[in-house]
């Protein structure tokens, strides 16, 4: 692989990684729908996001240590897998399960991001 191809690959990968953070920005839209369509309170609808932020901050520390041991490619692959799996799982959560969405989105997606 040429230096230019490798640099382009790193640039594209970095851009895609930063786009995963956009999932957190989208929560304001999701929260409005949870309140309006599912009848959740603002507190309940904020819980998955709040947990995701805390879990994300803690997972960053663990990911840094893992990256030193197993390399960034494996850590990124694990993160992407967790984000995808968490989002898919979140789509199956019943509308009255604040705890379920908090675990799926807050815990799993938050760890992956």
Short mmCIF file of N, CA, C and O in Angstrom, two decimals:
data_model
loop_
_atom_site.label_atom_id
_atom_site.label_comp_id
_atom_site.label_asym_id
_atom_site.label_seq_id
_atom_site.Cartn_x
_atom_site.Cartn_y
_atom_site.Cartn_z
N UNK A 1 0.85 -1.17 0.00
CA UNK A 1 0.00 0.00 0.00
C UNK A 1 0.90 1.24 0.00
O UNK A 1 1.82 1.35 0.80
N UNK A 2 0.62 2.15 -0.87
CA UNK A 2 1.43 3.36 -0.95
C UNK A 2 1.14 4.28 0.23
O UNK A 2 0.13 4.14 0.93
N UNK A 3 2.07 5.22 0.46
CA UNK A 3 1.88 6.16 1.56
C UNK A 3 0.62 6.99 1.39
O UNK A 3 -0.09 7.26 2.34
N UNK A 4 0.32 7.36 0.13
CA UNK A 4 -0.87 8.17 -0.11
C UNK A 4 -2.14 7.35 0.17
O UNK A 4 -3.08 7.86 0.78
N UNK A 5 -2.15 6.10 -0.23
CA UNK A 5 -3.32 5.26 0.02
C UNK A 5 -3.53 5.04 1.51
O UNK A 5 -4.65 5.06 2.00
N UNK A 6 -2.43 4.82 2.22
CA UNK A 6 -2.54 4.61 3.66
C UNK A 6 -3.02 5.88 4.35
O UNK A 6 -3.88 5.83 5.23
N UNK A 7 -2.51 7.03 3.94
CA UNK A 7 -2.94 8.30 4.52
C UNK A 7 -4.41 8.56 4.25
O UNK A 7 -5.14 9.01 5.12
N UNK A 8 -4.85 8.26 3.05
CA UNK A 8 -6.26 8.44 2.70
C UNK A 8 -7.13 7.51 3.53
O UNK A 8 -8.19 7.91 4.02
N UNK A 9 -6.68 6.27 3.71
CA UNK A 9 -7.42 5.32 4.53
C UNK A 9 -7.55 5.77 5.97
O UNK A 9 -8.62 5.66 6.57
N UNK A 10 -6.47 6.32 6.51
CA UNK A 10 -6.51 6.82 7.88
C UNK A 10 -7.45 8.01 7.99
O UNK A 10 -8.23 8.13 8.94
N UNK A 11 -7.41 8.90 6.99
CA UNK A 11 -8.30 10.06 6.99
C UNK A 11 -9.77 9.64 6.94
O UNK A 11 -10.59 10.14 7.71
N UNK A 12 -10.09 8.71 6.07
CA UNK A 12 -11.47 8.24 5.94
C UNK A 12 -11.92 7.55 7.23
O UNK A 12 -13.02 7.78 7.73
N UNK A 13 -11.05 6.69 7.78
CA UNK A 13 -11.39 5.99 9.03
C UNK A 13 -11.61 6.98 10.17
O UNK A 13 -12.57 6.86 10.93
N UNK A 14 -10.74 7.98 10.27
CA UNK A 14 -10.89 8.99 11.33
C UNK A 14 -12.18 9.78 11.19
O UNK A 14 -12.85 10.07 12.18
N UNK A 15 -12.54 10.10 9.96
CA UNK A 15 -13.79 10.82 9.72
C UNK A 15 -14.98 9.97 10.13
O UNK A 15 -15.91 10.45 10.80
N UNK A 16 -14.97 8.70 9.77
CA UNK A 16 -16.08 7.80 10.12
C UNK A 16 -16.19 7.62 11.63
O UNK A 16 -17.29 7.59 12.18
N UNK A 17 -15.04 7.52 12.30
CA UNK A 17 -15.06 7.39 13.76
C UNK A 17 -15.70 8.62 14.39
O UNK A 17 -16.52 8.52 15.30
N UNK A 18 -15.36 9.79 13.90
CA UNK A 18 -15.95 11.02 14.46
C UNK A 18 -17.44 11.11 14.17
O UNK A 18 -18.19 11.72 14.94
N UNK A 19 -17.89 10.52 13.09
CA UNK A 19 -19.32 10.53 12.79
C UNK A 19 -20.12 9.70 13.79
O UNK A 19 -21.31 9.98 14.01
N UNK A 20 -19.48 8.70 14.42
CA UNK A 20 -20.22 7.92 15.42
C UNK A 20 -20.64 8.78 16.60
O UNK A 20 -21.64 8.50 17.25
N UNK A 21 -19.88 9.82 16.87
CA UNK A 21 -20.25 10.72 17.97
C UNK A 21 -21.56 11.43 17.64
O UNK A 21 -22.30 11.83 18.52
N UNK A 22 -21.88 11.55 16.35
CA UNK A 22 -23.14 12.16 15.93
C UNK A 22 -24.36 11.45 16.46
O UNK A 22 -25.44 12.04 16.55
N UNK A 23 -24.20 10.18 16.81
CA UNK A 23 -25.31 9.44 17.41
C UNK A 23 -25.75 10.15 18.68
O UNK A 23 -26.95 10.26 18.96
N UNK A 24 -24.82 10.68 19.44
CA UNK A 24 -25.18 11.40 20.66
C UNK A 24 -25.90 12.71 20.34
O UNK A 24 -26.81 13.10 21.05
N UNK A 25 -25.47 13.38 19.27
CA UNK A 25 -26.13 14.62 18.88
C UNK A 25 -27.57 14.36 18.42
O UNK A 25 -28.45 15.20 18.60
N UNK A 26 -27.80 13.22 17.84
CA UNK A 26 -29.14 12.87 17.36
C UNK A 26 -30.11 12.56 18.51
O UNK A 26 -31.31 12.48 18.29
N UNK A 27 -29.57 12.38 19.70
CA UNK A 27 -30.44 12.01 20.82
C UNK A 27 -31.52 13.05 21.08
O UNK A 27 -32.63 12.71 21.50
N UNK A 28 -31.27 14.32 20.83
CA UNK A 28 -32.29 15.35 21.07
C UNK A 28 -33.53 15.10 20.23
O UNK A 28 -34.66 15.32 20.67
N UNK A 29 -33.34 14.60 19.03
CA UNK A 29 -34.48 14.26 18.16
C UNK A 29 -35.18 13.02 18.69
O UNK A 29 -36.42 12.96 18.75
N UNK A 30 -34.40 12.02 19.08
CA UNK A 30 -34.97 10.78 19.62
C UNK A 30 -35.73 11.08 20.91
O UNK A 30 -36.83 10.56 21.13
N UNK A 31 -35.15 11.93 21.76
CA UNK A 31 -35.79 12.27 23.03
C UNK A 31 -37.16 12.90 22.82
O UNK A 31 -38.13 12.56 23.50
N UNK A 32 -37.26 13.82 21.87
CA UNK A 32 -38.55 14.46 21.59
C UNK A 32 -39.59 13.43 21.19
O UNK A 32 -40.75 13.51 21.60
N UNK A 33 -39.18 12.46 20.39
CA UNK A 33 -40.11 11.41 19.96
C UNK A 33 -40.52 10.52 21.12
O UNK A 33 -41.68 10.10 21.21
N UNK A 34 -39.59 10.22 22.01
CA UNK A 34 -39.93 9.40 23.17
C UNK A 34 -40.97 10.09 24.04
O UNK A 34 -41.90 9.45 24.54
N UNK A 35 -40.83 11.38 24.21
CA UNK A 35 -41.79 12.15 25.03
C UNK A 35 -43.12 12.30 24.30
O UNK A 35 -44.19 12.03 24.87
N UNK A 36 -43.08 12.68 23.04
CA UNK A 36 -44.32 12.96 22.30
C UNK A 36 -45.07 11.69 21.90
O UNK A 36 -46.29 11.63 22.05
N UNK A 37 -44.37 10.70 21.41
CA UNK A 37 -45.03 9.51 20.86
C UNK A 37 -45.22 8.39 21.87
O UNK A 37 -46.18 7.64 21.78
N UNK A 38 -44.28 8.26 22.79
CA UNK A 38 -44.36 7.15 23.73
C UNK A 38 -44.80 7.58 25.12
O UNK A 38 -44.97 6.75 26.01
N UNK A 39 -44.93 8.88 25.36
CA UNK A 39 -45.41 9.37 26.64
C UNK A 39 -44.40 9.31 27.77
O UNK A 39 -44.78 9.33 28.93
N UNK A 40 -43.12 9.23 27.44
CA UNK A 40 -42.10 9.22 28.48
C UNK A 40 -41.98 10.62 29.09
O UNK A 40 -42.29 11.61 28.44
N UNK A 41 -41.49 10.68 30.32
CA UNK A 41 -41.19 11.98 30.91
C UNK A 41 -39.84 12.46 30.36
O UNK A 41 -39.06 11.66 29.82
N UNK A 42 -39.57 13.74 30.50
CA UNK A 42 -38.27 14.26 30.06
C UNK A 42 -37.12 13.59 30.80
O UNK A 42 -36.07 13.33 30.23
N UNK A 43 -37.33 13.30 32.08
CA UNK A 43 -36.30 12.62 32.88
C UNK A 43 -36.01 11.23 32.34
O UNK A 43 -34.86 10.85 32.18
N UNK A 44 -37.09 10.47 32.08
CA UNK A 44 -36.91 9.12 31.53
C UNK A 44 -36.22 9.15 30.17
O UNK A 44 -35.34 8.34 29.89
N UNK A 45 -36.63 10.09 29.33
CA UNK A 45 -36.08 10.17 27.98
C UNK A 45 -34.62 10.65 27.98
O UNK A 45 -33.89 10.39 27.03
N UNK A 46 -34.19 11.31 29.04
CA UNK A 46 -32.80 11.77 29.15
C UNK A 46 -31.87 10.70 29.71
O UNK A 46 -30.66 10.77 29.52
N UNK A 47 -32.44 9.71 30.39
CA UNK A 47 -31.62 8.72 31.08
C UNK A 47 -30.66 7.95 30.15
O UNK A 47 -29.47 7.85 30.46
N UNK A 48 -31.12 7.40 29.01
CA UNK A 48 -30.17 6.68 28.14
C UNK A 48 -29.01 7.56 27.67
O UNK A 48 -27.86 7.11 27.63
N UNK A 49 -29.29 8.81 27.35
CA UNK A 49 -28.25 9.73 26.91
C UNK A 49 -27.26 10.01 28.04
O UNK A 49 -26.04 9.98 27.84
N UNK A 50 -27.77 10.28 29.23
CA UNK A 50 -26.90 10.58 30.37
C UNK A 50 -25.98 9.40 30.68
O UNK A 50 -24.79 9.58 30.94
N UNK A 51 -26.55 8.21 30.66
CA UNK A 51 -25.74 7.01 30.91
C UNK A 51 -24.70 6.84 29.80
O UNK A 51 -23.54 6.50 30.06
N UNK A 52 -25.09 7.08 28.54
CA UNK A 52 -24.15 6.95 27.42
C UNK A 52 -22.95 7.88 27.59
O UNK A 52 -21.81 7.49 27.33
N UNK A 53 -23.18 9.10 28.05
CA UNK A 53 -22.09 10.06 28.23
C UNK A 53 -21.13 9.58 29.31
O UNK A 53 -19.91 9.63 29.14
N UNK A 54 -21.66 9.10 30.42
CA UNK A 54 -20.81 8.62 31.52
C UNK A 54 -20.04 7.37 31.10
O UNK A 54 -18.83 7.26 31.32
N UNK A 55 -20.75 6.43 30.48
CA UNK A 55 -20.10 5.19 30.03
C UNK A 55 -19.03 5.49 28.98
O UNK A 55 -17.95 4.90 28.99
N UNK A 56 -19.32 6.40 28.08
CA UNK A 56 -18.36 6.80 27.05
C UNK A 56 -17.07 7.32 27.70
O UNK A 56 -15.96 6.93 27.32
N UNK A 57 -17.20 8.19 28.69
CA UNK A 57 -16.03 8.75 29.35
C UNK A 57 -15.20 7.66 30.04
O UNK A 57 -13.97 7.66 29.97
N UNK A 58 -15.86 6.73 30.68
CA UNK A 58 -15.16 5.64 31.36
C UNK A 58 -14.53 4.69 30.34
O UNK A 58 -13.38 4.25 30.50
N UNK A 59 -15.28 4.39 29.28
CA UNK A 59 -14.77 3.47 28.25
C UNK A 59 -13.56 4.03 27.52
O UNK A 59 -12.71 3.27 27.05
N UNK A 60 -13.46 5.35 27.43
CA UNK A 60 -12.28 5.96 26.79
C UNK A 60 -11.00 5.57 27.53
O UNK A 60 -9.97 5.31 26.89
N UNK A 61 -11.05 5.52 28.83
CA UNK A 61 -9.88 5.12 29.61
C UNK A 61 -9.51 3.66 29.33
O UNK A 61 -8.35 3.34 29.11
N UNK A 62 -10.52 2.80 29.33
CA UNK A 62 -10.26 1.38 29.07
C UNK A 62 -9.78 1.17 27.63
O UNK A 62 -8.87 0.38 27.38
N UNK A 63 -10.36 1.91 26.69
CA UNK A 63 -9.97 1.76 25.28
C UNK A 63 -8.53 2.20 25.06
O UNK A 63 -7.80 1.60 24.26
N UNK A 64 -8.09 3.23 25.77
CA UNK A 64 -6.71 3.67 25.65
C UNK A 64 -5.74 2.60 26.11
O UNK A 64 -4.72 2.34 25.46
N UNK A 65 -6.05 1.97 27.23
CA UNK A 65 -5.20 0.89 27.72
C UNK A 65 -5.23 -0.31 26.78
O UNK A 65 -4.19 -0.93 26.50
N UNK A 66 -6.42 -0.64 26.27
CA UNK A 66 -6.53 -1.76 25.32
C UNK A 66 -5.77 -1.48 24.04
O UNK A 66 -5.14 -2.38 23.47
N UNK A 67 -5.83 -0.25 23.58
CA UNK A 67 -5.14 0.12 22.34
C UNK A 67 -3.64 -0.10 22.47
O UNK A 67 -2.99 -0.56 21.53
N UNK A 68 -3.09 0.20 23.63
CA UNK A 68 -1.66 -0.01 23.86
C UNK A 68 -1.30 -1.50 23.82
O UNK A 68 -0.21 -1.86 23.40
N UNK A 69 -2.22 -2.35 24.25
CA UNK A 69 -1.94 -3.79 24.31
C UNK A 69 -2.25 -4.51 23.00
O UNK A 69 -1.47 -5.35 22.58
N UNK A 70 -3.41 -4.20 22.38
CA UNK A 70 -3.82 -4.99 21.21
C UNK A 70 -3.84 -4.21 19.91
O UNK A 70 -4.09 -4.78 18.85
N UNK A 71 -3.64 -2.92 19.97
CA UNK A 71 -3.59 -2.09 18.76
C UNK A 71 -4.90 -1.38 18.48
O UNK A 71 -5.98 -1.84 18.88
N UNK A 72 -4.82 -0.25 17.77
CA UNK A 72 -6.00 0.56 17.52
C UNK A 72 -7.02 -0.09 16.59
O UNK A 72 -8.23 0.12 16.75
N UNK A 73 -6.58 -0.87 15.64
CA UNK A 73 -7.50 -1.47 14.68
C UNK A 73 -8.51 -2.38 15.38
O UNK A 73 -9.71 -2.33 15.10
N UNK A 74 -8.05 -3.19 16.32
CA UNK A 74 -8.95 -4.10 17.03
C UNK A 74 -9.89 -3.33 17.97
O UNK A 74 -11.05 -3.69 18.11
N UNK A 75 -9.37 -2.29 18.59
CA UNK A 75 -10.21 -1.49 19.49
C UNK A 75 -11.30 -0.77 18.69
O UNK A 75 -12.46 -0.73 19.11
N UNK A 76 -10.94 -0.22 17.55
CA UNK A 76 -11.92 0.47 16.70
C UNK A 76 -12.97 -0.52 16.19
O UNK A 76 -14.16 -0.22 16.19
N UNK A 77 -12.52 -1.70 15.79
CA UNK A 77 -13.46 -2.72 15.32
C UNK A 77 -14.44 -3.11 16.42
O UNK A 77 -15.64 -3.24 16.19
N UNK A 78 -13.94 -3.26 17.64
CA UNK A 78 -14.81 -3.57 18.77
C UNK A 78 -15.81 -2.45 19.01
O UNK A 78 -17.00 -2.69 19.22
N UNK A 79 -15.33 -1.20 18.96
CA UNK A 79 -16.21 -0.06 19.17
C UNK A 79 -17.32 0.03 18.14
O UNK A 79 -18.48 0.24 18.47
N UNK A 80 -16.95 -0.15 16.88
CA UNK A 80 -17.95 -0.10 15.80
C UNK A 80 -18.97 -1.22 15.97
O UNK A 80 -20.18 -1.01 15.79
N UNK A 81 -18.51 -2.39 16.35
CA UNK A 81 -19.41 -3.52 16.56
C UNK A 81 -20.38 -3.22 17.71
O UNK A 81 -21.58 -3.51 17.60
N UNK A 82 -19.88 -2.64 18.79
CA UNK A 82 -20.75 -2.31 19.92
C UNK A 82 -21.78 -1.25 19.56
O UNK A 82 -22.94 -1.35 19.96
N UNK A 83 -21.35 -0.22 18.81
CA UNK A 83 -22.31 0.82 18.40
C UNK A 83 -23.41 0.20 17.53
O UNK A 83 -24.60 0.43 17.76
N UNK A 84 -23.02 -0.59 16.56
CA UNK A 84 -24.01 -1.21 15.67
C UNK A 84 -24.95 -2.15 16.41
O UNK A 84 -26.18 -2.08 16.26
N UNK A 85 -24.38 -3.01 17.24
CA UNK A 85 -25.20 -3.96 18.00
C UNK A 85 -26.13 -3.23 18.97
O UNK A 85 -27.31 -3.59 19.11
N UNK A 86 -25.61 -2.20 19.62
CA UNK A 86 -26.44 -1.43 20.56
C UNK A 86 -27.58 -0.70 19.87
O UNK A 86 -28.70 -0.64 20.40
N UNK A 87 -27.32 -0.15 18.70
CA UNK A 87 -28.39 0.53 17.96
C UNK A 87 -29.45 -0.46 17.48
O UNK A 87 -30.65 -0.18 17.57
N UNK A 88 -29.00 -1.61 17.00
CA UNK A 88 -29.96 -2.64 16.56
C UNK A 88 -30.78 -3.12 17.75
O UNK A 88 -32.01 -3.21 17.67
N UNK A 89 -30.12 -3.41 18.86
CA UNK A 89 -30.83 -3.85 20.06
C UNK A 89 -31.81 -2.78 20.55
O UNK A 89 -32.94 -3.09 20.94
N UNK A 90 -31.40 -1.53 20.48
CA UNK A 90 -32.28 -0.42 20.91
C UNK A 90 -33.57 -0.39 20.10
O UNK A 90 -34.62 0.00 20.62
N UNK A 91 -33.50 -0.78 18.85
CA UNK A 91 -34.70 -0.74 18.01
C UNK A 91 -35.73 -1.79 18.42
O UNK A 91 -36.89 -1.69 18.04
N UNK A 92 -35.32 -2.78 19.19
CA UNK A 92 -36.24 -3.84 19.63
C UNK A 92 -36.76 -3.64 21.05
O UNK A 92 -37.54 -4.45 21.53
N UNK A 93 -36.36 -2.58 21.70
CA UNK A 93 -36.77 -2.34 23.08
C UNK A 93 -38.23 -1.91 23.11
O UNK A 93 -38.64 -1.02 22.36
N UNK A 94 -39.05 -2.53 23.97
CA UNK A 94 -40.46 -2.11 24.07
C UNK A 94 -40.57 -0.66 24.52
O UNK A 94 -39.71 -0.16 25.25
N UNK A 95 -41.63 0.01 24.12
CA UNK A 95 -41.74 1.44 24.37
C UNK A 95 -41.90 1.80 25.84
O UNK A 95 -41.72 2.96 26.20
N UNK A 96 -42.17 0.87 26.70
CA UNK A 96 -42.31 1.20 28.12
C UNK A 96 -41.07 0.82 28.93
O UNK A 96 -41.09 0.88 30.15
N UNK A 97 -39.98 0.46 28.26
CA UNK A 97 -38.78 -0.02 28.95
C UNK A 97 -37.66 1.02 28.97
O UNK A 97 -36.77 1.01 28.13
N UNK A 98 -37.73 1.88 29.96
CA UNK A 98 -36.68 2.88 30.14
C UNK A 98 -35.36 2.18 30.46
O UNK A 98 -34.31 2.53 29.91
N UNK A 99 -35.41 1.17 31.31
CA UNK A 99 -34.20 0.43 31.69
C UNK A 99 -33.61 -0.27 30.47
O UNK A 99 -32.39 -0.26 30.28
N UNK A 100 -34.45 -0.88 29.65
CA UNK A 100 -33.95 -1.57 28.46
C UNK A 100 -33.22 -0.64 27.51
O UNK A 100 -32.13 -0.96 27.02
N UNK A 101 -33.79 0.54 27.25
CA UNK A 101 -33.15 1.50 26.35
C UNK A 101 -31.90 2.10 26.99
O UNK A 101 -30.92 2.38 26.31
N UNK A 102 -31.94 2.25 28.30
CA UNK A 102 -30.77 2.77 29.01
C UNK A 102 -29.60 1.79 28.91
O UNK A 102 -28.46 2.19 28.68
N UNK A 103 -29.89 0.49 29.01
CA UNK A 103 -28.83 -0.51 28.88
C UNK A 103 -28.35 -0.60 27.43
O UNK A 103 -27.14 -0.58 27.16
N UNK A 104 -29.30 -0.70 26.48
CA UNK A 104 -28.93 -0.87 25.07
C UNK A 104 -28.22 0.36 24.52
O UNK A 104 -27.13 0.25 23.94
N UNK A 105 -28.83 1.52 24.67
CA UNK A 105 -28.23 2.73 24.12
C UNK A 105 -27.15 3.28 25.06
O UNK A 105 -26.01 3.50 24.65
N UNK A 106 -27.52 3.50 26.30
CA UNK A 106 -26.58 4.10 27.24
C UNK A 106 -25.36 3.23 27.49
O UNK A 106 -24.24 3.72 27.46
N UNK A 107 -25.59 1.97 27.73
CA UNK A 107 -24.48 1.07 28.05
C UNK A 107 -23.69 0.59 26.86
O UNK A 107 -22.48 0.78 26.77
N UNK A 108 -24.38 -0.04 25.92
CA UNK A 108 -23.68 -0.67 24.80
C UNK A 108 -23.20 0.35 23.77
O UNK A 108 -22.02 0.36 23.38
N UNK A 109 -24.09 1.23 23.33
CA UNK A 109 -23.69 2.25 22.35
C UNK A 109 -22.67 3.20 22.99
O UNK A 109 -21.68 3.57 22.36
N UNK A 110 -22.91 3.59 24.24
CA UNK A 110 -21.97 4.47 24.93
C UNK A 110 -20.57 3.87 25.01
O UNK A 110 -19.57 4.56 24.81
N UNK A 111 -20.48 2.59 25.27
CA UNK A 111 -19.18 1.92 25.32
C UNK A 111 -18.53 1.91 23.94
O UNK A 111 -17.34 2.17 23.80
N UNK A 112 -19.32 1.64 22.92
CA UNK A 112 -18.78 1.59 21.56
C UNK A 112 -18.29 2.92 21.05
O UNK A 112 -17.26 2.99 20.35
N UNK A 113 -18.99 3.96 21.40
CA UNK A 113 -18.57 5.30 20.92
C UNK A 113 -17.23 5.63 21.53
O UNK A 113 -16.35 6.15 20.88
#
